[in-house]
Coordinates of C-alpha atoms in Angstrom, one line a residue:
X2 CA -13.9 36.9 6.3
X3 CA -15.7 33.9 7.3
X4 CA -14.1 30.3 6.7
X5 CA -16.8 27.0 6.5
X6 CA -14.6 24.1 6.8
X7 CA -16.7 21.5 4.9
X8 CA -16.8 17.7 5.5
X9 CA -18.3 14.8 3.9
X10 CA -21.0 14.7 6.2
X11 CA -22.7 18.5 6.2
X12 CA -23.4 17.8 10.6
X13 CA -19.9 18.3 10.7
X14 CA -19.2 21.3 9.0
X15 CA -17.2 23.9 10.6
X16 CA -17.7 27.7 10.5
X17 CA -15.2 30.2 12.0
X18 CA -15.0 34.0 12.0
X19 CA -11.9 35.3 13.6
X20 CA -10.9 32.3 14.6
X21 CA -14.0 32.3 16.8
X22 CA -16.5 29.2 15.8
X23 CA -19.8 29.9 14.2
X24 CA -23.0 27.8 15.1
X25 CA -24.3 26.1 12.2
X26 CA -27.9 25.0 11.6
X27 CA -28.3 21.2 10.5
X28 CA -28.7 21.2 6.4
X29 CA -26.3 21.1 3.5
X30 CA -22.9 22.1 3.1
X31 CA -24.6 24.4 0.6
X32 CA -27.2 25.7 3.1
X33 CA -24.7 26.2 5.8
X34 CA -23.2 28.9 3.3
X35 CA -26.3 30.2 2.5
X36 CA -27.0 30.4 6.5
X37 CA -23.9 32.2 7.0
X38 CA -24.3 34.5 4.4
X39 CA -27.8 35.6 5.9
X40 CA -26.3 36.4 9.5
X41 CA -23.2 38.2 8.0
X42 CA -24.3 40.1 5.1
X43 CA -21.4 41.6 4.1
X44 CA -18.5 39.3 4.6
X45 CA -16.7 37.3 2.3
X46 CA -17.0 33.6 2.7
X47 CA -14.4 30.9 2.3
X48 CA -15.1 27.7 1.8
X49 CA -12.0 24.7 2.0
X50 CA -11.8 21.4 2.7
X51 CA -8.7 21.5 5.3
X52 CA -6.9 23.8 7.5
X53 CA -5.3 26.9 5.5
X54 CA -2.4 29.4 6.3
X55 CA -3.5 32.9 6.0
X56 CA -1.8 33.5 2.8
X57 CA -4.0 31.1 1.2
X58 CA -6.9 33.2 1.9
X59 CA -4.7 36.6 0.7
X60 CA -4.1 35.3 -2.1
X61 CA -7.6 34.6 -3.1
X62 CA -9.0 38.1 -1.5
X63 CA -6.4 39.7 -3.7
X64 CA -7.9 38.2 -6.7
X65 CA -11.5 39.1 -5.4
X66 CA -11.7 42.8 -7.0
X67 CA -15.5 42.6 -6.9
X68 CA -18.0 41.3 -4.8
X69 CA -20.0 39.9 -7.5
X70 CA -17.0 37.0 -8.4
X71 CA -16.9 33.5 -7.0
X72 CA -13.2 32.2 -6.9
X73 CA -12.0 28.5 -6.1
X74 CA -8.4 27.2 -6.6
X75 CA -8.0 23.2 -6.6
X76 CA -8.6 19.7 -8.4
X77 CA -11.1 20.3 -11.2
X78 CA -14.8 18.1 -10.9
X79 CA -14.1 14.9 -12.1
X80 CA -17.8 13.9 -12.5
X81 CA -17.7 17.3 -14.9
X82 CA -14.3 17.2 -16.7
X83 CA -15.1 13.3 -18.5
X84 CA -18.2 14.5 -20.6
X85 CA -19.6 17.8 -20.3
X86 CA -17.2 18.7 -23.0
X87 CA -19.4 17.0 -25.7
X88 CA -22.3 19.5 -25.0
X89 CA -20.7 22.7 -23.8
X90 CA -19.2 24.5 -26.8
X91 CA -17.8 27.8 -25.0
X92 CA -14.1 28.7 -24.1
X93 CA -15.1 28.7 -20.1
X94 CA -14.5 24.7 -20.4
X95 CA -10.5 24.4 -22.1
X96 CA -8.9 25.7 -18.5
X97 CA -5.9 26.2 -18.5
X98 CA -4.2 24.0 -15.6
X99 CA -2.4 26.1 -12.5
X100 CA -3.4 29.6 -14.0
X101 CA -6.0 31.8 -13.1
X102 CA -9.1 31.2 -16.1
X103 CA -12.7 32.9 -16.7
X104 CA -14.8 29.6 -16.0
X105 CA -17.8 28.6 -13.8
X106 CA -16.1 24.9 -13.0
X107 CA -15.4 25.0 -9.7
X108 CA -12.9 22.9 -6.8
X109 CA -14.5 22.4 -4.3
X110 CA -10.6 22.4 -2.0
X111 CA -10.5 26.2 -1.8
X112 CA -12.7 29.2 -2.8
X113 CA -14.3 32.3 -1.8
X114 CA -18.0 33.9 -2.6
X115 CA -19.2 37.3 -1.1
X116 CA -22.3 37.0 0.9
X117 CA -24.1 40.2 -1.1
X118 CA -24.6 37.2 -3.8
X119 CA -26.5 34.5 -1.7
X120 CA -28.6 37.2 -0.2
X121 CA -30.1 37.8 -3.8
X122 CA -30.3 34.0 -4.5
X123 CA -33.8 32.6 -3.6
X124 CA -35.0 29.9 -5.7
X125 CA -31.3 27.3 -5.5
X126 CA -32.3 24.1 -3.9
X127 CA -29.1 21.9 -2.5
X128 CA -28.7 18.3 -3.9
X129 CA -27.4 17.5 -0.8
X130 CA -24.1 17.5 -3.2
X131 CA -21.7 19.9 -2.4
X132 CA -19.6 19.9 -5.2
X133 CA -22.5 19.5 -7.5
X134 CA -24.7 21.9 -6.0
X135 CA -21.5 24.6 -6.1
X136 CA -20.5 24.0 -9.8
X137 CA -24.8 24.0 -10.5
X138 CA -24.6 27.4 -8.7
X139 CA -21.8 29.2 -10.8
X140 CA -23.3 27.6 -14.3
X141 CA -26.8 28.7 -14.0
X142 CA -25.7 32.5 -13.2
X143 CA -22.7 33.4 -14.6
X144 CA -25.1 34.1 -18.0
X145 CA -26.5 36.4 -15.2
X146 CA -23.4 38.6 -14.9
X147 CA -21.5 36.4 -11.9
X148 CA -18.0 36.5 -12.5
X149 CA -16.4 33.0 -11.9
X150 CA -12.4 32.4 -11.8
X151 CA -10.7 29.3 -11.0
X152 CA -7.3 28.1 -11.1
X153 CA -7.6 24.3 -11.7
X154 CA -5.6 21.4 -11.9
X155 CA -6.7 18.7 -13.4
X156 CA -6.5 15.2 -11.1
X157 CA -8.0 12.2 -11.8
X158 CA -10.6 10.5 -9.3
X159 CA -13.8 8.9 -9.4
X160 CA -16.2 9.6 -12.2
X161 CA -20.0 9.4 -12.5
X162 CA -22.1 9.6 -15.6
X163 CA -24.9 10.1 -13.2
X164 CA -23.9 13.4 -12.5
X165 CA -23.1 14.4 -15.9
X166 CA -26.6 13.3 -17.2
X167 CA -28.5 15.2 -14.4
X168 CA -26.0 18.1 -14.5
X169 CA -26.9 18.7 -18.4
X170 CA -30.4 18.1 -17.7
X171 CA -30.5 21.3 -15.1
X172 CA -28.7 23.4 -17.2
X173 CA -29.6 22.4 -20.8
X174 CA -32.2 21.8 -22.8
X175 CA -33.5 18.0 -22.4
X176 CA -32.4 17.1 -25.8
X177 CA -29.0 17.7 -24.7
X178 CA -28.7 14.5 -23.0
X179 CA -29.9 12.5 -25.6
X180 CA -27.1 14.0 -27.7
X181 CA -24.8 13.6 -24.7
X182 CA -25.7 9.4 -24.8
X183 CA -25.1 9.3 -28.8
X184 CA -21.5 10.9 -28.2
X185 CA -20.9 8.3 -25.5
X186 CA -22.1 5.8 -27.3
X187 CA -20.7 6.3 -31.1
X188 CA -17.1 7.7 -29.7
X189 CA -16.2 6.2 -26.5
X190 CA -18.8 2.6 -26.8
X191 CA -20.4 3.4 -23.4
X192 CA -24.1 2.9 -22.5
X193 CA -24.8 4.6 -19.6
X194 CA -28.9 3.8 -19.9
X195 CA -29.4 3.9 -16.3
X196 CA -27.9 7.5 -16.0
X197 CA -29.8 8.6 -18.8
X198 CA -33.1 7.7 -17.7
X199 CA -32.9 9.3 -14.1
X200 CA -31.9 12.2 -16.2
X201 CA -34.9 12.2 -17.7
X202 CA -36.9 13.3 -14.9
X203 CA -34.7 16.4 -13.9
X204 CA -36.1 19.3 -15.5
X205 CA -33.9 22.6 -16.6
X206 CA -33.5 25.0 -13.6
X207 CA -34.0 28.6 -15.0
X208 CA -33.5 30.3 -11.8
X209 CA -32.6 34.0 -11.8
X210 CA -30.2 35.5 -9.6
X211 CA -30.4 39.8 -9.2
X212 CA -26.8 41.0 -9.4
X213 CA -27.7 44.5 -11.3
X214 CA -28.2 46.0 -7.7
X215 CA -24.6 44.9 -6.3
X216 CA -22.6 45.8 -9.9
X217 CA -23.7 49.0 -9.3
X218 CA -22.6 49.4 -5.6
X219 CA -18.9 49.3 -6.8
X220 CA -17.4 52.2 -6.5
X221 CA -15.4 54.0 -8.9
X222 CA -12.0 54.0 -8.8
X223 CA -9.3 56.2 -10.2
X224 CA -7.9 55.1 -13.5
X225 CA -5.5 55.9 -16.5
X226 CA -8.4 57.0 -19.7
X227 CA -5.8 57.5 -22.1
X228 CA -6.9 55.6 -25.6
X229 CA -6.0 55.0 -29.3
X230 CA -8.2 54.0 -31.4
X231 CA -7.5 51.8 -34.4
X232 CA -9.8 51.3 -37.4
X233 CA -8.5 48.6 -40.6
X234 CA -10.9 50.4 -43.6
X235 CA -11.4 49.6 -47.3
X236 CA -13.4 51.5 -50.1
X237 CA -15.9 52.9 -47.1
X238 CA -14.8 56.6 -46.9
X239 CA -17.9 58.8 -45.9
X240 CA -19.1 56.1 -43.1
X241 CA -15.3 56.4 -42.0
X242 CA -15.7 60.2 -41.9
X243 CA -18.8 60.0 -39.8
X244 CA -16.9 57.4 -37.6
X245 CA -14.5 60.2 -37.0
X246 CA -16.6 62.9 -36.4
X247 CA -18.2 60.9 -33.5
X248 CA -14.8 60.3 -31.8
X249 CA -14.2 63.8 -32.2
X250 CA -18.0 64.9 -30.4
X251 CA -16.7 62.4 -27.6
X252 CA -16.0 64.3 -23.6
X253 CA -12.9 62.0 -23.4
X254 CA -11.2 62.6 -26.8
X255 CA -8.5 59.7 -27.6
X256 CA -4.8 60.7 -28.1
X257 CA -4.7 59.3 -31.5
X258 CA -6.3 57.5 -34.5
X259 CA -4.9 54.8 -36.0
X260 CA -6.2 54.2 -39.5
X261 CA -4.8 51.4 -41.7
X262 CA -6.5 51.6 -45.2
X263 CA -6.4 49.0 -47.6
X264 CA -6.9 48.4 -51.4
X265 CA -5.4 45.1 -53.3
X266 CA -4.7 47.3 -56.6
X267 CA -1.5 48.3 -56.4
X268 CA -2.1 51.3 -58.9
X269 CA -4.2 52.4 -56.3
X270 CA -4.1 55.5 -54.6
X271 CA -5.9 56.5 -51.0
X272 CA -9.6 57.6 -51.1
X273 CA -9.4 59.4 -47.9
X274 CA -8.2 63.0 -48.8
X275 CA -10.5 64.7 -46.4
X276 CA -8.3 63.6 -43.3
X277 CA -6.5 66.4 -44.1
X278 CA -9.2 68.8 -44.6
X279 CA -10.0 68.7 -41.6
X280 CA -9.5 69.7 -38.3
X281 CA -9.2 66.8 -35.8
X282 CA -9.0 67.2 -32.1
X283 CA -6.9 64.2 -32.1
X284 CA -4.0 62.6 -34.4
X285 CA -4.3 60.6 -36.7
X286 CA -1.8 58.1 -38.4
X287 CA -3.1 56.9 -41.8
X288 CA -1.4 53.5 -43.7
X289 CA -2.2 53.4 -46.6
X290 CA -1.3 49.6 -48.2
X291 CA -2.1 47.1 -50.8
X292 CA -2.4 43.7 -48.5
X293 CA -5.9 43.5 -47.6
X294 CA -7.3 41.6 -44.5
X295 CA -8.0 42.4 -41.1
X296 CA -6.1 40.4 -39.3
X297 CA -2.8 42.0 -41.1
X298 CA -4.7 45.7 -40.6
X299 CA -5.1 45.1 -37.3
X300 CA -1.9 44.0 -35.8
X301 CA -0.1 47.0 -37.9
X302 CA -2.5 49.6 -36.4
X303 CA -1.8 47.9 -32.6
X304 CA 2.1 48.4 -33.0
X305 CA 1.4 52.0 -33.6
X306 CA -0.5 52.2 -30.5
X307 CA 1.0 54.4 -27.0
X308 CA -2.2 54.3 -25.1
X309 CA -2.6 52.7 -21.8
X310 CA -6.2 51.8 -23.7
X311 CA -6.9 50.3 -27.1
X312 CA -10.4 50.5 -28.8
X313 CA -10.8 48.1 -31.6
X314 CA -13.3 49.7 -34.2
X315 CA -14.7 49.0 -37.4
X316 CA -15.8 51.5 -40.0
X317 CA -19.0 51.8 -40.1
X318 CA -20.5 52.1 -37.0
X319 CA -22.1 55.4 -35.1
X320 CA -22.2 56.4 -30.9
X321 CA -22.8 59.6 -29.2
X322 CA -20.6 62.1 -27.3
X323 CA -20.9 59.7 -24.1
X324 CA -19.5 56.5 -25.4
X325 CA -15.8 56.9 -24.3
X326 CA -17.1 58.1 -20.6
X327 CA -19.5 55.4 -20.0
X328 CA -16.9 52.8 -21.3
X329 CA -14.0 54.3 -18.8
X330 CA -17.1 53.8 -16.1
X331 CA -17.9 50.7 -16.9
X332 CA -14.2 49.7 -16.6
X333 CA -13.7 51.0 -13.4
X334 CA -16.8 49.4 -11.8
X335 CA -15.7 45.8 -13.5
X336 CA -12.0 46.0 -12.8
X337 CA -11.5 44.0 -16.1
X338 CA -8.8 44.6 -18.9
X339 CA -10.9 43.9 -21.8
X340 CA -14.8 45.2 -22.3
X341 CA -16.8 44.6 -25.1
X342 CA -19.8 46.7 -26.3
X343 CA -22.9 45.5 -27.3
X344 CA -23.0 45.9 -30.9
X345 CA -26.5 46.1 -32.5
X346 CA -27.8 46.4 -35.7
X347 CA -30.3 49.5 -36.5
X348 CA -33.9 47.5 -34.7
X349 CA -32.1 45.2 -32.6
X350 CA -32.9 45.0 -28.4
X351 CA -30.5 43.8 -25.7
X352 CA -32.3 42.7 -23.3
X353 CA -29.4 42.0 -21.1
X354 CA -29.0 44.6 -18.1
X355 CA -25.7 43.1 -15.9
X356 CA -22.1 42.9 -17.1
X357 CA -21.2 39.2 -17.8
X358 CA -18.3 37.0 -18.9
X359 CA -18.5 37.2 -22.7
X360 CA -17.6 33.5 -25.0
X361 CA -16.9 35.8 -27.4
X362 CA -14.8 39.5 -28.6
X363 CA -15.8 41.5 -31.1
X364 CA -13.3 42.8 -32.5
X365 CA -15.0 46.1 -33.7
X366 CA -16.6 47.0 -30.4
X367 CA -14.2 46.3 -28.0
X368 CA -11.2 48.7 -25.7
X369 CA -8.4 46.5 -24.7
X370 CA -5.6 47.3 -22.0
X371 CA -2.0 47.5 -23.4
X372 CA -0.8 44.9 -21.1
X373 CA -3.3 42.4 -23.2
X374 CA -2.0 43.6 -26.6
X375 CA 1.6 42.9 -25.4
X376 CA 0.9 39.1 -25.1
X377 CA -1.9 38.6 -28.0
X378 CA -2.5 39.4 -31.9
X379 CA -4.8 38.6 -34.7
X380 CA -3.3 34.8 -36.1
X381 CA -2.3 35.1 -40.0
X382 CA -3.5 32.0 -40.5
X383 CA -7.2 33.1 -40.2
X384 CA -6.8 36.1 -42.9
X385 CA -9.7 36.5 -44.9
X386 CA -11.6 33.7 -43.2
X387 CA -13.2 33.3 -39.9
X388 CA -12.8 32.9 -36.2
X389 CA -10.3 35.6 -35.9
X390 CA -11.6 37.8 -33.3
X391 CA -12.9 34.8 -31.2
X392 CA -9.5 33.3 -31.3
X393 CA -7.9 36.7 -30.0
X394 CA -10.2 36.2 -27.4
X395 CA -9.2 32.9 -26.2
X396 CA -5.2 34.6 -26.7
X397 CA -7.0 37.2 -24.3
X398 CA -8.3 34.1 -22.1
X399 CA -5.1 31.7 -22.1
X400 CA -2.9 34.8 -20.9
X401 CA -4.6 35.4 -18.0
X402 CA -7.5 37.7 -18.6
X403 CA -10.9 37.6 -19.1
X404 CA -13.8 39.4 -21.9
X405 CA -16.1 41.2 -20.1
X406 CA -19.8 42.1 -21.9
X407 CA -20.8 45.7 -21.0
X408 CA -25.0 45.3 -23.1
X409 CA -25.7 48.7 -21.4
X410 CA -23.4 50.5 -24.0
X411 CA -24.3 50.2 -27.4
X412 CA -23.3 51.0 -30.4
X413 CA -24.8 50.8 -33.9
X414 CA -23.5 48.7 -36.4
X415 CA -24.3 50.1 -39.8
X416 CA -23.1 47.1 -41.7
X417 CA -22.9 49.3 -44.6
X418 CA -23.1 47.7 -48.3
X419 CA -19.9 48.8 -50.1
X420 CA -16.5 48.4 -49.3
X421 CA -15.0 46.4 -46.0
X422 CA -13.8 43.0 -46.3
X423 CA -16.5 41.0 -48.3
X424 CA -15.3 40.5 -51.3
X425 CA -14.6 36.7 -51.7
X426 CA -11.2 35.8 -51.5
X427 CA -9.8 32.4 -53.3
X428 CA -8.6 29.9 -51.7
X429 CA -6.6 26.6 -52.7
X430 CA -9.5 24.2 -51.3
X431 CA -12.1 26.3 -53.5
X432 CA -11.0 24.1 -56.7
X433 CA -11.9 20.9 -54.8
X434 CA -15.1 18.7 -56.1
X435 CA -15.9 18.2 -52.2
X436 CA -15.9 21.8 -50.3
X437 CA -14.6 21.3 -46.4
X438 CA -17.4 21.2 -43.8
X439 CA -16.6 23.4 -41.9
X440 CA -14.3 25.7 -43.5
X441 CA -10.7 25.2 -42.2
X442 CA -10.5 28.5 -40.5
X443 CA -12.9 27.3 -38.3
X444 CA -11.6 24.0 -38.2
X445 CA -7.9 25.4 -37.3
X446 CA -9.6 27.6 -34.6
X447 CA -11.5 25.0 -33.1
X448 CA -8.4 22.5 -33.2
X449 CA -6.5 25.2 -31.3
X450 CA -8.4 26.3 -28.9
X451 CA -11.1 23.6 -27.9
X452 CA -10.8 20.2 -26.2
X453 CA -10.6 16.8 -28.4
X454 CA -13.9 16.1 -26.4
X455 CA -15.8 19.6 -27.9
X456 CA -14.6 19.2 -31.2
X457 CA -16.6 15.3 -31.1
X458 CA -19.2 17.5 -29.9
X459 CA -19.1 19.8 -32.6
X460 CA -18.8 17.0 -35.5
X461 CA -22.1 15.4 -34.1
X462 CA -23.8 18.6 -34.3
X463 CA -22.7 20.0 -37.5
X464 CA -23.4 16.2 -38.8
X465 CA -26.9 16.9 -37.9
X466 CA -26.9 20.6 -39.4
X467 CA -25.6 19.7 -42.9
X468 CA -27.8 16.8 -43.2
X469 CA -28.9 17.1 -47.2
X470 CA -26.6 20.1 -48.0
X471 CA -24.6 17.0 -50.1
X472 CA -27.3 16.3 -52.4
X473 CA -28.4 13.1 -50.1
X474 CA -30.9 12.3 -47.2
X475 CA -29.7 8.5 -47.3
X476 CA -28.0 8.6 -44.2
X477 CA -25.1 6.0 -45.1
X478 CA -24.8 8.2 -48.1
X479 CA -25.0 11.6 -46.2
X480 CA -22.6 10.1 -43.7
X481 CA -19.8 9.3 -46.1
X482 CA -19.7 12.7 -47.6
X483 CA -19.8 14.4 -44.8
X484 CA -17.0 12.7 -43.0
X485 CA -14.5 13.3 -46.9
X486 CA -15.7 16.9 -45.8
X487 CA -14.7 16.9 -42.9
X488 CA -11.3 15.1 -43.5
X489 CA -10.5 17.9 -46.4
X490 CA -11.2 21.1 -43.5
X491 CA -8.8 18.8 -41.2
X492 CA -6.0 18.6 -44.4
X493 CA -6.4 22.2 -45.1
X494 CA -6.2 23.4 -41.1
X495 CA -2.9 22.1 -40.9
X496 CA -1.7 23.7 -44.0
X497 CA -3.4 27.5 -42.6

């Protein structure tokens, strides 16, 4: 691998291969990568900010399973970590400190990038910036299916709201600043006018980077494609039956079926005779119980699980023969331990083409490694609310692991009319004269899983979007309700 020793001034950057020293054009600390990358296409390239021992660089070549991944270890970006929360509502921002986590911020002490990757870039211009131009890099294209890592800490040094202005105004939409300057304004009293208004001639960089081409080079490794399958149904028996039948067409066949069927009347008796009529290629293990919700369904139908694999399916949703083989492909070119499908609705496009880190799980669309389930399950307190698949994915994201989106496999979503998990459920807050904004299964999610900083962000928005859903367009008067809304979702989270 190659090692560029950066410095404060880019003319005395250092490059070495093999302990052997590299010239280096004059330019940017970001160009000097770039420039190294060009004459050694096919090289990993370190970047640090001192001398290293060899096992730092292991240790990070270890972690580097694909060449499409950009990995840094180090003190997170100050000029990054004092605002950006307010405007960036994904889970890539609430790191967890000293642990390997899916995000694009990047240290700029320690961190590696294949050279395959800057060969396809053609339209990043440096700042002159390395930090910023680095953490500029990773945000624009890990929406384009670059895989970024870091494993952060999260030190204190100098901050500038100049940055943070012109940082959102490449990557955002421009009215994200101005929303950015009301946040600092209403909840921390700052007035940073002079960073605003050089803001407001940056423009939004929507560069594209072609990474298609080097996911595919990966080779495919060998790998364990034993699966169980669990589905949580209610009152939906012929699309569960056609559900089964397609597992059963599949060239990888899964080892067993785990099907936990619910209905709240306890006279009740099961509506899915024909699993027994039939002759399935697999087994199946059918629950039949009278708690409903998926959460509960769920974590009952993983501890029946063997598998070293774990598809999460709904039950009403159709594939063809291929699915199983195309997801076990997918897995081995990605490396990752969790891969969601795309999940369309009959009409629907994906447009996207290359793998990328997913802000989200679906939790009917989705194969999961055993070693995840161990350490995650669907939280109770969400039952027959919201949230609860994205908050398995954070679980997914805070143990060490990472949701990968595979858009080139897709299955249809049926979303059939009867049965499932609609019907409305009561709860205690429903008999208040003010209904919580948002509900508190949201609220409890976002309290558990966001920063203080994102959940501002989120109040200012959702201000905004439930401006007249009280019955007033007086501002003052809009104000006022919202905020008793949003006090009764905070009382009810903590009671969830």
């Amino acid at each position: 691998m190659i090692i560029l020793k950066s410095h404060i001034n880019p003319d005395f950057d250092k490059a070495y291969l093999n302990n052997n020293e590299l010239k280096l054009d004059a330019g940017t600390t970001f160009d000097h990568l770039k420039e190294l990358a060009r004459k050694f296409p096919q090289q990993w390239i370190g970047w640090t900010s001192i001398e290293r021992p060899v096992s730092d660089w292991n240790d990070l070549l270890n972690k580097a399973t694909v060449p499409y991944m950009v990995l840094s270890k180090g003190s997170a970006p100050d000029f990054l970590r004092d605002s950006i929360d307010y405007v960036d509502d994904t889970p890539f921002i609430n790191f967890k400190e000293d642990q390997w986590y899916p995000t694009w911020m990047m240290s700029d002490n320690i961190g590696l990038i294949h050279s395959s990757v800057l060969q396809q870039e053609t339209e990043f211009k440096s700042t002159g910036n390395w930090i910023y131009d680095l953490n500029l890099f990773t945000k624009i294209y890990q929406s384009q299916g670059l895989f970024c890592y870091s494993q952060l800490s999260r030190e204190r040094t100098q901050i500038s709201n100049s940055e943070v202005f012109s940082f959102i105004a490449q990557t955002k939409k421009k009215s994200w600043i101005f929303f950015l300057l009301l946040c600092q304004i209403c909840y921390e009293k700052k007035f940073p006018i002079l960073a605003f208004a050089k803001a407001l001639f940056k423009r939004q960089l929507n560069y594209t980077l072609r990474l298609e081409p080097i996911q595919y080079s990966v080779p495919e490794s060998d790998m364990e494609k034993r699966y169980d399958v669990i589905i949580p149904t209610m009152g939906r028996a012929s699309y569960l039956k056609d559900v089964l039948l397609d597992l059963d067409q599949q060239t990888i066949k899964p080892q067993q079926v785990i099907i936990i069927e619910q209905n709240g009347d306890h006279s009740s008796s099961s509506d899915l005779g024909f699993l027994n009529n039939e002759n399935w290629s697999f087994k199946i293990i059918h629950k039949f119980i009278h708690q409903t919700g998926a959460c509960n369904a769920r974590n009952i139908a993983i501890a029946h699980t063997r598998s070293p694999w774990v598809l999460l399916f709904d039950d009403d949703n159709r594939f063809d023969k291929n699915l199983i083989e195309r997801i076990f492909n997918s897995l081995s070119i990605t490396k990752t331990a969790v891969l969601n499908m795309a999940y369309l609705q009959k009409g629907e496009i994906e447009s996207q083409k290359t793998f990328k880190q997913w802000p989200f799980l679906g939790s009917g669309c989705s194969i999961v490694h055993r070693d995840v389930l161990e350490q995650c399950n669907f939280d109770m307190a969400l039952e027959h609310g919201y949230g609860e698949d994205v908050d398995f994915g954070m679980q997914i994201r805070n143990a060490g692991y990472d949701v990968i989106y595979a858009p080139q496999i897709q299955i249809l979503h049926l979303k059939a009319p009867i049965g499932g998990f609609r019907q409305s459920h009561v709860f205690p807050w429903n008999n208040e004269d003010v209904q919580p904004k948002p509900s508190p299964q949201i609220m409890y999610y976002r309290k558990k899983n966001y920063t203080h900083k994102q959940l501002l962000g989120y109040k200012m928005v959702q201000f905004f979007k439930t401006y007249g859903a009280f019955g007033t367009k007086i501002p003052w008067k809009h104000y006022a309700k919202y905020k008793q809304a949003w006090n009764l979702s905070e009382k009810w989270a903590k009671q969830l």
